[in-house]
Tab-separated table of C-alpha atoms and ligand atoms in Angstrom:
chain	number	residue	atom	x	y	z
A	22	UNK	CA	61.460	12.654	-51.503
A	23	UNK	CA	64.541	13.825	-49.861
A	24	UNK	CA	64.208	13.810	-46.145
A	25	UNK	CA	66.863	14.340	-43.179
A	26	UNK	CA	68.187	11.734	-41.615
A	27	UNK	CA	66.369	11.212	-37.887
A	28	UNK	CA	67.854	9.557	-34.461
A	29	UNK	CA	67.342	8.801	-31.172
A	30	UNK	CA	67.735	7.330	-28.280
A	31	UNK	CA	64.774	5.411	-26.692
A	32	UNK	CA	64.359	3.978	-22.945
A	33	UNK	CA	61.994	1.146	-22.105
A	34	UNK	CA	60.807	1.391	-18.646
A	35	UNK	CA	58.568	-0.968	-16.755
A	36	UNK	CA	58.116	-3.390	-14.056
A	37	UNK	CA	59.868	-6.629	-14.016
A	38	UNK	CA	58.893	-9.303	-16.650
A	39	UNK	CA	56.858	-7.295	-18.586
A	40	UNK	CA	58.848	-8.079	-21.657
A	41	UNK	CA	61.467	-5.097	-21.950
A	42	UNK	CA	64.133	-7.289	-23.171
A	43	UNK	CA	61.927	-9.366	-25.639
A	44	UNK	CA	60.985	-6.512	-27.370
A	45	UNK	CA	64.342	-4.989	-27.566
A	46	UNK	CA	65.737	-8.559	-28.943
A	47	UNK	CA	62.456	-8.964	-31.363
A	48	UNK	CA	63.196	-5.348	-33.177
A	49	UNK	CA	67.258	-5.616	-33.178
A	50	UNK	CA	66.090	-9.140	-34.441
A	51	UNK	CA	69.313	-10.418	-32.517
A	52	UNK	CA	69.687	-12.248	-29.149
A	53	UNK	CA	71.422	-9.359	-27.141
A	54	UNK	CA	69.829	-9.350	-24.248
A	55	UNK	CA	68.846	-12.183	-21.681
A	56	UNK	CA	65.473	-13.046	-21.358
A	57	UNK	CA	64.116	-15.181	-18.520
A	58	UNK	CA	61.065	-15.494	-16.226
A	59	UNK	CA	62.514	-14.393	-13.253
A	60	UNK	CA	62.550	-10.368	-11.884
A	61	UNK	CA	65.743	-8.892	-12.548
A	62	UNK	CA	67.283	-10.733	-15.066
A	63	UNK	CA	68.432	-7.251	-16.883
A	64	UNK	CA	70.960	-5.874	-14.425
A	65	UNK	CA	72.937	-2.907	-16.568
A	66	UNK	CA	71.025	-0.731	-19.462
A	67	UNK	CA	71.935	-2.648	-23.152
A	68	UNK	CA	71.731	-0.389	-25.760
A	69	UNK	CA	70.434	-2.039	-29.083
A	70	UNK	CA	70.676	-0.428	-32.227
A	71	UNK	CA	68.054	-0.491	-34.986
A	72	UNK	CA	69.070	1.422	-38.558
A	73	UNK	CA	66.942	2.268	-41.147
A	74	UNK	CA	67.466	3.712	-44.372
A	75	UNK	CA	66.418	7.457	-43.254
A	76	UNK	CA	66.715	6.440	-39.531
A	77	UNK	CA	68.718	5.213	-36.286
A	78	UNK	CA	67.012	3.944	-33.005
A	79	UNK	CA	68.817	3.069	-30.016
A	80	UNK	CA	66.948	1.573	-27.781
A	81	UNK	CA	67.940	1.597	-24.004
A	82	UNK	CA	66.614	-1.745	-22.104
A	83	UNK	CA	66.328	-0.579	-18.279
A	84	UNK	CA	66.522	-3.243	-15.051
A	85	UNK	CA	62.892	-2.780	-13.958
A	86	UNK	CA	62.314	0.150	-12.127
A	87	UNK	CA	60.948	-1.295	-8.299
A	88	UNK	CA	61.796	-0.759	-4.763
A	89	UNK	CA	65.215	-1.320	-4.060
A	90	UNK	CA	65.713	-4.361	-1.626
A	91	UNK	CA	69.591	-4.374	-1.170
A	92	UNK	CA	72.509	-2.152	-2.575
A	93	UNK	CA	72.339	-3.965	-6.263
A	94	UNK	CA	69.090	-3.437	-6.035
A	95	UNK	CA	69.548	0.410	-5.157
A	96	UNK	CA	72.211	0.511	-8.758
A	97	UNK	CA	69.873	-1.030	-10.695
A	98	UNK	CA	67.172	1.507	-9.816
A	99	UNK	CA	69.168	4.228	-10.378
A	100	UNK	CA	70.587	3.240	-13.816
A	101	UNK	CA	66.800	2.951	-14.915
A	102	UNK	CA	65.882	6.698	-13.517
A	103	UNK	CA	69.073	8.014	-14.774
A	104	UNK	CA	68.220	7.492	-18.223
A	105	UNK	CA	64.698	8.905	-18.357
A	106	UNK	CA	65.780	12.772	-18.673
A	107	UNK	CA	68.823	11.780	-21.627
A	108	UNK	CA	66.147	10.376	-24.098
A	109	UNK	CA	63.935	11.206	-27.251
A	110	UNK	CA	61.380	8.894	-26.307
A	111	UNK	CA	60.086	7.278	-23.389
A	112	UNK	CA	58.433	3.134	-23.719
A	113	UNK	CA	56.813	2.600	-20.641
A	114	UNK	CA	55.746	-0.933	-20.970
A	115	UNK	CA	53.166	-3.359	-19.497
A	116	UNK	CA	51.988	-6.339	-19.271
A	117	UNK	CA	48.523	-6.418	-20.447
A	118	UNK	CA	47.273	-9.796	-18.438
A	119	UNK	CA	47.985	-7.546	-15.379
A	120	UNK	CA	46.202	-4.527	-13.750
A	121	UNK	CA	47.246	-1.380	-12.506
A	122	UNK	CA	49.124	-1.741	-9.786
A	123	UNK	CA	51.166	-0.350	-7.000
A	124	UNK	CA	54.219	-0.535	-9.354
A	125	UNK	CA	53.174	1.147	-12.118
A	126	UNK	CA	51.990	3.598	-9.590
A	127	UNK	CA	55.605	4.157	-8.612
A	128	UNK	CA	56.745	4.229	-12.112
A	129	UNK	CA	53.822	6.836	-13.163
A	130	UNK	CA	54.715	9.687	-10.524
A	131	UNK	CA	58.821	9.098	-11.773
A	132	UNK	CA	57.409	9.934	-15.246
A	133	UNK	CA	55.526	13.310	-14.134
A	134	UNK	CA	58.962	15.292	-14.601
A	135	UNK	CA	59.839	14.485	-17.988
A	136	UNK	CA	59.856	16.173	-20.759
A	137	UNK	CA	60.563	13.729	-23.761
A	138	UNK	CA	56.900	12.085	-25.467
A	139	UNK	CA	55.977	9.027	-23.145
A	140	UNK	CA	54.322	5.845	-25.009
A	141	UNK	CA	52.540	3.711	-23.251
A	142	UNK	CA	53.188	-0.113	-24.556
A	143	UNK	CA	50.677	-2.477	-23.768
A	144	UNK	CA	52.613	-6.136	-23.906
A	145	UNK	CA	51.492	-9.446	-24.270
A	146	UNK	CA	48.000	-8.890	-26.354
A	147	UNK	CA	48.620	-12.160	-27.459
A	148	UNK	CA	47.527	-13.721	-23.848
A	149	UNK	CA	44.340	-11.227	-23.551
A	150	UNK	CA	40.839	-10.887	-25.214
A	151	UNK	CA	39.984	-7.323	-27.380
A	152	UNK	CA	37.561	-6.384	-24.847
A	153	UNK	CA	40.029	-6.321	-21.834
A	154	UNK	CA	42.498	-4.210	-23.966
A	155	UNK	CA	39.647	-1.707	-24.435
A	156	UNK	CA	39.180	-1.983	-20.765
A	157	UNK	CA	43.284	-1.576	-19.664
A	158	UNK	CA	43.387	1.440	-22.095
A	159	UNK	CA	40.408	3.859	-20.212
A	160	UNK	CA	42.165	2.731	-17.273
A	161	UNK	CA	46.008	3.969	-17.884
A	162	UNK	CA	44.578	7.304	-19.930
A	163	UNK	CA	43.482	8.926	-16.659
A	164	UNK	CA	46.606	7.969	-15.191
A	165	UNK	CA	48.750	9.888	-17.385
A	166	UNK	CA	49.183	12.247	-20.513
A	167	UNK	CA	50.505	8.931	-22.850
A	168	UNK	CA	51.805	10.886	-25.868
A	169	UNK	CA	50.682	7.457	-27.591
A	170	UNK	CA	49.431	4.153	-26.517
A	171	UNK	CA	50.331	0.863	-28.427
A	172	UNK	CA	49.515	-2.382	-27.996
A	173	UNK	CA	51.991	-5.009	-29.092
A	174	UNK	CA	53.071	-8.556	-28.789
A	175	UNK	CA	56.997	-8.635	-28.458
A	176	UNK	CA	56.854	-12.787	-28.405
A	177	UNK	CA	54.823	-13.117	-31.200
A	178	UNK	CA	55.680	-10.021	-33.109
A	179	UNK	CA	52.173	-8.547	-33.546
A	180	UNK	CA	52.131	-4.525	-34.110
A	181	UNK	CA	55.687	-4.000	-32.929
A	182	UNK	CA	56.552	-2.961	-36.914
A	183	UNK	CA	53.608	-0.180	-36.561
A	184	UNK	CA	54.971	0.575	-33.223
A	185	UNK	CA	58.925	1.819	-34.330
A	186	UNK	CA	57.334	3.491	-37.532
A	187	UNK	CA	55.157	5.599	-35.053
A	188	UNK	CA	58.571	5.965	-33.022
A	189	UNK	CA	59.990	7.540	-36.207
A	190	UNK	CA	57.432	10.342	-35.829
A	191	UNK	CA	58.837	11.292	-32.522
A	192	UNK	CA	62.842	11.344	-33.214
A	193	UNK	CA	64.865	13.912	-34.265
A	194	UNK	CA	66.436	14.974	-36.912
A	195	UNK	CA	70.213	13.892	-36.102
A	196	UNK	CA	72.906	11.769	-37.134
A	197	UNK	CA	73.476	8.251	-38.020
A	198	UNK	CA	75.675	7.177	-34.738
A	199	UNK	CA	76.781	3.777	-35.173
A	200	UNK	CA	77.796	1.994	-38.027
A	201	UNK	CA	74.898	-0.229	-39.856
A	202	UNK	CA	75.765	-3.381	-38.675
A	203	UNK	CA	76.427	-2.740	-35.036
A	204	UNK	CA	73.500	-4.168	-32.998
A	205	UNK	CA	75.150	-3.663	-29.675
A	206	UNK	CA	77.290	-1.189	-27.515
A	207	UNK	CA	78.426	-3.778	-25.071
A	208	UNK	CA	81.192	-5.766	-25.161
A	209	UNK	CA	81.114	-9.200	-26.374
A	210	UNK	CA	82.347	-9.665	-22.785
A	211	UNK	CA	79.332	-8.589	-20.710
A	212	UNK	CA	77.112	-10.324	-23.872
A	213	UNK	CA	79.078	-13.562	-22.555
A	214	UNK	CA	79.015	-13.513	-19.336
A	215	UNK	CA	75.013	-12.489	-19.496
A	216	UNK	CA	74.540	-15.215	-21.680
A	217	UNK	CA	75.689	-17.662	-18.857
A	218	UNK	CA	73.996	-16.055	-16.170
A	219	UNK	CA	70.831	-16.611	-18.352
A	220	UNK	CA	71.341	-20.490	-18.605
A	221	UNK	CA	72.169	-20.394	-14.423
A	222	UNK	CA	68.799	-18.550	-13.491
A	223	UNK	CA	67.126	-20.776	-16.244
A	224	UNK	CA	68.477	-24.338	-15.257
A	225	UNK	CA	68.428	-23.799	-11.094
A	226	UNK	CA	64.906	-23.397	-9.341
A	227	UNK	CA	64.136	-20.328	-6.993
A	228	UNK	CA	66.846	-21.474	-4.758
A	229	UNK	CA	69.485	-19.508	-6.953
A	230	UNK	CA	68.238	-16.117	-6.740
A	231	UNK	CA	69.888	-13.242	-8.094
A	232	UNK	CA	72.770	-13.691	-6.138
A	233	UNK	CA	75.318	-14.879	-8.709
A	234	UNK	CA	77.733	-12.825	-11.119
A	235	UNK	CA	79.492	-14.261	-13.886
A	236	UNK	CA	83.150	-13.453	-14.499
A	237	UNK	CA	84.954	-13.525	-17.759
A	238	UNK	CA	87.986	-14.770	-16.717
A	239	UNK	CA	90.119	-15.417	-19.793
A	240	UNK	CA	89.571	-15.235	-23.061
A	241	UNK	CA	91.997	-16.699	-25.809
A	242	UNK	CA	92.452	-18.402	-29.191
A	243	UNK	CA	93.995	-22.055	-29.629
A	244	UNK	CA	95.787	-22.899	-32.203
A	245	UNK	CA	93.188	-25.029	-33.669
A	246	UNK	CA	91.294	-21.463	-34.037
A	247	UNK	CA	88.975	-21.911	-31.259
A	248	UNK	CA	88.560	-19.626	-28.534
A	249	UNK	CA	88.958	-20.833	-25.435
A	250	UNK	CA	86.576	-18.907	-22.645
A	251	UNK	CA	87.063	-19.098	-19.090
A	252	UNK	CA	84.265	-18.046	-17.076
A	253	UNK	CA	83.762	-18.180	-13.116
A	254	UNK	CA	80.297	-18.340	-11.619
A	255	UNK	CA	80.523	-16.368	-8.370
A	256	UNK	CA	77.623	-17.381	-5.492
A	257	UNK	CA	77.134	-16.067	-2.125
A	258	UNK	CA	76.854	-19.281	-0.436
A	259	UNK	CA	78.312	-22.898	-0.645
A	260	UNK	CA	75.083	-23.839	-0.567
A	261	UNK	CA	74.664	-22.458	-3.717
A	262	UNK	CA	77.642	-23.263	-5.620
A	263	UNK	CA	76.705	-27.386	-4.776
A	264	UNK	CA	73.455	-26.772	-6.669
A	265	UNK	CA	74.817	-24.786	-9.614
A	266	UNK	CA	78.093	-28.113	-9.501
A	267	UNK	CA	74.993	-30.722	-8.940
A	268	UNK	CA	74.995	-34.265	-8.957
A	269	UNK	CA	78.985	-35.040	-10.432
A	270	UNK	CA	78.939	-31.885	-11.991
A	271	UNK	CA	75.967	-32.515	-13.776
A	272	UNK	CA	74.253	-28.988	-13.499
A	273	UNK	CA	77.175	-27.320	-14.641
A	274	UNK	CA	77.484	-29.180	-17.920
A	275	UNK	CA	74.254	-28.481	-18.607
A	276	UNK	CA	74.806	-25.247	-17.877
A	277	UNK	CA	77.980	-25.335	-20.151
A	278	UNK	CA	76.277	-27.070	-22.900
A	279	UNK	CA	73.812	-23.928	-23.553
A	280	UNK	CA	75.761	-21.391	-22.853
A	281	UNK	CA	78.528	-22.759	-25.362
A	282	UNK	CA	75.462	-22.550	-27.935
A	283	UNK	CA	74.733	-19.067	-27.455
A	284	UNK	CA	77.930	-18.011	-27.037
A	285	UNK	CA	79.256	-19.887	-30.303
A	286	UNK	CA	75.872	-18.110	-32.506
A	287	UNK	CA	77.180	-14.654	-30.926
A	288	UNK	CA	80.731	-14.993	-32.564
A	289	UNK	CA	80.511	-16.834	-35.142
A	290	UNK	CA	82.698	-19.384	-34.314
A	291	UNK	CA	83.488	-22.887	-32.274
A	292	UNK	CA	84.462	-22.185	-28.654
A	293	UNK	CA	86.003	-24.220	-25.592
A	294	UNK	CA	83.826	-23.302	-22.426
A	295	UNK	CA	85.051	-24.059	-19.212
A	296	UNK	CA	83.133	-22.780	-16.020
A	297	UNK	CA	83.689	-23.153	-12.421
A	298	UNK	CA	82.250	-21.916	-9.102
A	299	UNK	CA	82.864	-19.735	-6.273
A	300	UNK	CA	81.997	-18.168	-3.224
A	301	UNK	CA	82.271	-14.798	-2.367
A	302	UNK	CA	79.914	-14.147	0.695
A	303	UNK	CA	78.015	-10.748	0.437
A	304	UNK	CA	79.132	-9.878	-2.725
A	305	UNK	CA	75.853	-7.452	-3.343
A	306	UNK	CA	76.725	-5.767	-0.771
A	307	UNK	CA	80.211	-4.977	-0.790
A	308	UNK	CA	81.409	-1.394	-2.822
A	309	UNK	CA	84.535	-2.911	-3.915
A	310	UNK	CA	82.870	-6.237	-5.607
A	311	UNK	CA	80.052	-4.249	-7.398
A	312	UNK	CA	82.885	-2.343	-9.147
A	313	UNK	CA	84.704	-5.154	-9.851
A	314	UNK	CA	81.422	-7.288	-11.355
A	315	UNK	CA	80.678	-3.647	-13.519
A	316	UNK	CA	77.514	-2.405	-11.855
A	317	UNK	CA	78.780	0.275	-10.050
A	318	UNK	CA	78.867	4.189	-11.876
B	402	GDP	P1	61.697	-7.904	-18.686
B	402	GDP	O1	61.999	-8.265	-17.263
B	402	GDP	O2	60.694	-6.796	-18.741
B	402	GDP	O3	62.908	-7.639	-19.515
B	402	GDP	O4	60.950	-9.184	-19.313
B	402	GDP	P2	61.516	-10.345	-20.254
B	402	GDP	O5	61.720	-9.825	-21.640
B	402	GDP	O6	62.663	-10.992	-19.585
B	402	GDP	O7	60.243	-11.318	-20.336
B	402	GDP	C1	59.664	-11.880	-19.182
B	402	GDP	C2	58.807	-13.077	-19.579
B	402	GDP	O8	57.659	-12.654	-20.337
B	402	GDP	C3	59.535	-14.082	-20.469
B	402	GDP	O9	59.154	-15.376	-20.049
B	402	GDP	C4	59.004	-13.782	-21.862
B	402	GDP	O10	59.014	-14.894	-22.729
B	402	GDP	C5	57.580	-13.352	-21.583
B	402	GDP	N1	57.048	-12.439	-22.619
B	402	GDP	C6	57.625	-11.316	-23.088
B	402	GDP	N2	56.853	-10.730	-24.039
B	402	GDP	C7	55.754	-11.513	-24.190
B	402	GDP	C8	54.577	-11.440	-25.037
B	402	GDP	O11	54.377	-10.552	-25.866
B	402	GDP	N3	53.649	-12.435	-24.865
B	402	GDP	C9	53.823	-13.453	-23.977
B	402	GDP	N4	52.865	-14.366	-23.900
B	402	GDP	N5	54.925	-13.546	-23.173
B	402	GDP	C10	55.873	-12.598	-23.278
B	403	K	K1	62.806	-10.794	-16.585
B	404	MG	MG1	64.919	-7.501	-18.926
């Protein structure tokens, strides 16, 4: 049967941790974007690209949408509003061990204006019993006009496959707009420099909040063929940098050790990593370093 091609461009909204950027990494089937159990882990929107035979899917992984606590804060917001009225399809995603709260309260009245089909994606079935999904589903249908409502694991994989060929449904006909084998739109760059900032928030207790960026300083081939990356780990407080250093630099090779894994699987080949630490007090809050750090619009 000859059928036109169909695209589209697909936004996955929710609170933090409910498992945006799992799913997005389970269906590109790629490690793109960092995952981690802290709230805002996902800072910019990471487009991942899924193609089909008779179909493209580019899936938009938001920040969480929440109240904004400082100026980052108020960026990341934005970035995840701006995107609802440029889409095909809207994910809004929970997590199905939790209620209905005040967040997805928040979330729910930002969704009344749009006009693209709204799923609602019920994550984590794996942790919950049959009878509490029945439960969770009377309770979001009164809440809003769900164009459909699917429950998935992203972790373990269940009904996400049933889940993008219901998607398919709901995108337009359109054109194939990135080549086959392109998973990403961002830069191996930012891909870096979020894959250290992964192994930072994952290896340091609550004491390093969100309140590090990670530079890509220099990037450059040897002439043994590896690529020599030089990253800087910026903090807001000396405090903070000894923890990230620890004992005789201890945290830091750690730190170096895992990020030099991920960084080698996303090109391919052997790198040298070297990382240091700075401070730059009140980064989040000054105009000039957002720009320079790339959340700024
Ligand atoms: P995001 O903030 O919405 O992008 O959430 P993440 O993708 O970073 O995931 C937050 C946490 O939830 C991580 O620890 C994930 O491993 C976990 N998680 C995500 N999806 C699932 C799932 O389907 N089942 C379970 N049990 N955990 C999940
Ligand atoms: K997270
Ligand atoms: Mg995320």
């Amino acid at each position: 049967m000859d059928q036109a091609y169909k695209s589209g461009f697909i936004t996955i909204v929710g609170r933090p941790n409910v498992g945006k950027s799992t799913f997005m990494n389970r269906v590109i089937g790629q490690k793109i974007a960092i995952m981690s159990d802290k709230a805002q882990t996902t800072r910019n929107t990471i487009q991942g690209v899924l193609t089909e035979p008779d179909a493209q899917y580019v899936f938009i992984d938001t920040p969480g949408i929440h109240k904004p606590k400082h100026k980052l804060g108020d960026f990341m917001v934005k970035v995840a509003q701006n995107t609802l009225n440029e889409v095909d399809v809207v994910l809004f995603m929970i997590n199905a061990e939790e209620g209905y709260g005040a967040g997805d309260k928040y979330i729910i009245e930002r969704l009344e204006s749009i006009k693209s089909p709204v799923f609602l994606i019920i994550n984590k079935i794996d942790q919950i019993h049959p009878d509490q999904l029945i439960l969770l589903i009377d309770k979001y249908k009164d809440k809003y006009d769900f164009t459909e409502i699917v429950p998935i694991s992203a972790l373990e994989g269940n009904n996400v496959e049933h889940l993008i060929q219901v998607l398919k449904e709901h995108l337009p006909q359109g054109p194939q707009y990135y080549p086959e084998d392109q998973v990403t739109d961002h830069p191996e760059r930012f891909i870096m420099s979020e894959l250290i900032r992964e192994k930072v928030l994952q290896l340091t207790r609550e004491e390093i909040p969100h309140s590090i960026a990670v530079i890509i300083e220099q990037i450059e081939k040897k002439e043994d063929e590896k690529i020599l990356i030089q990253a800087a780990i910026v903090t807001e407080r000396s405090s903070q940098k000894g923890i990230i250093i620890g004992k005789q630099g201890s945290m830091l090779k750690q730190i170096g050790i895992k990020a030099r894994a991920d960084i080698e699987a996303l090109l391919g080949t052997k790198i040298y990593l070297e990382l240091w630490v700075k401070v730059q007090k009140d980064w989040r809050n000054r105009p000039q370093n957002l720009q320079e750090f790339g959340f700024s619009d």
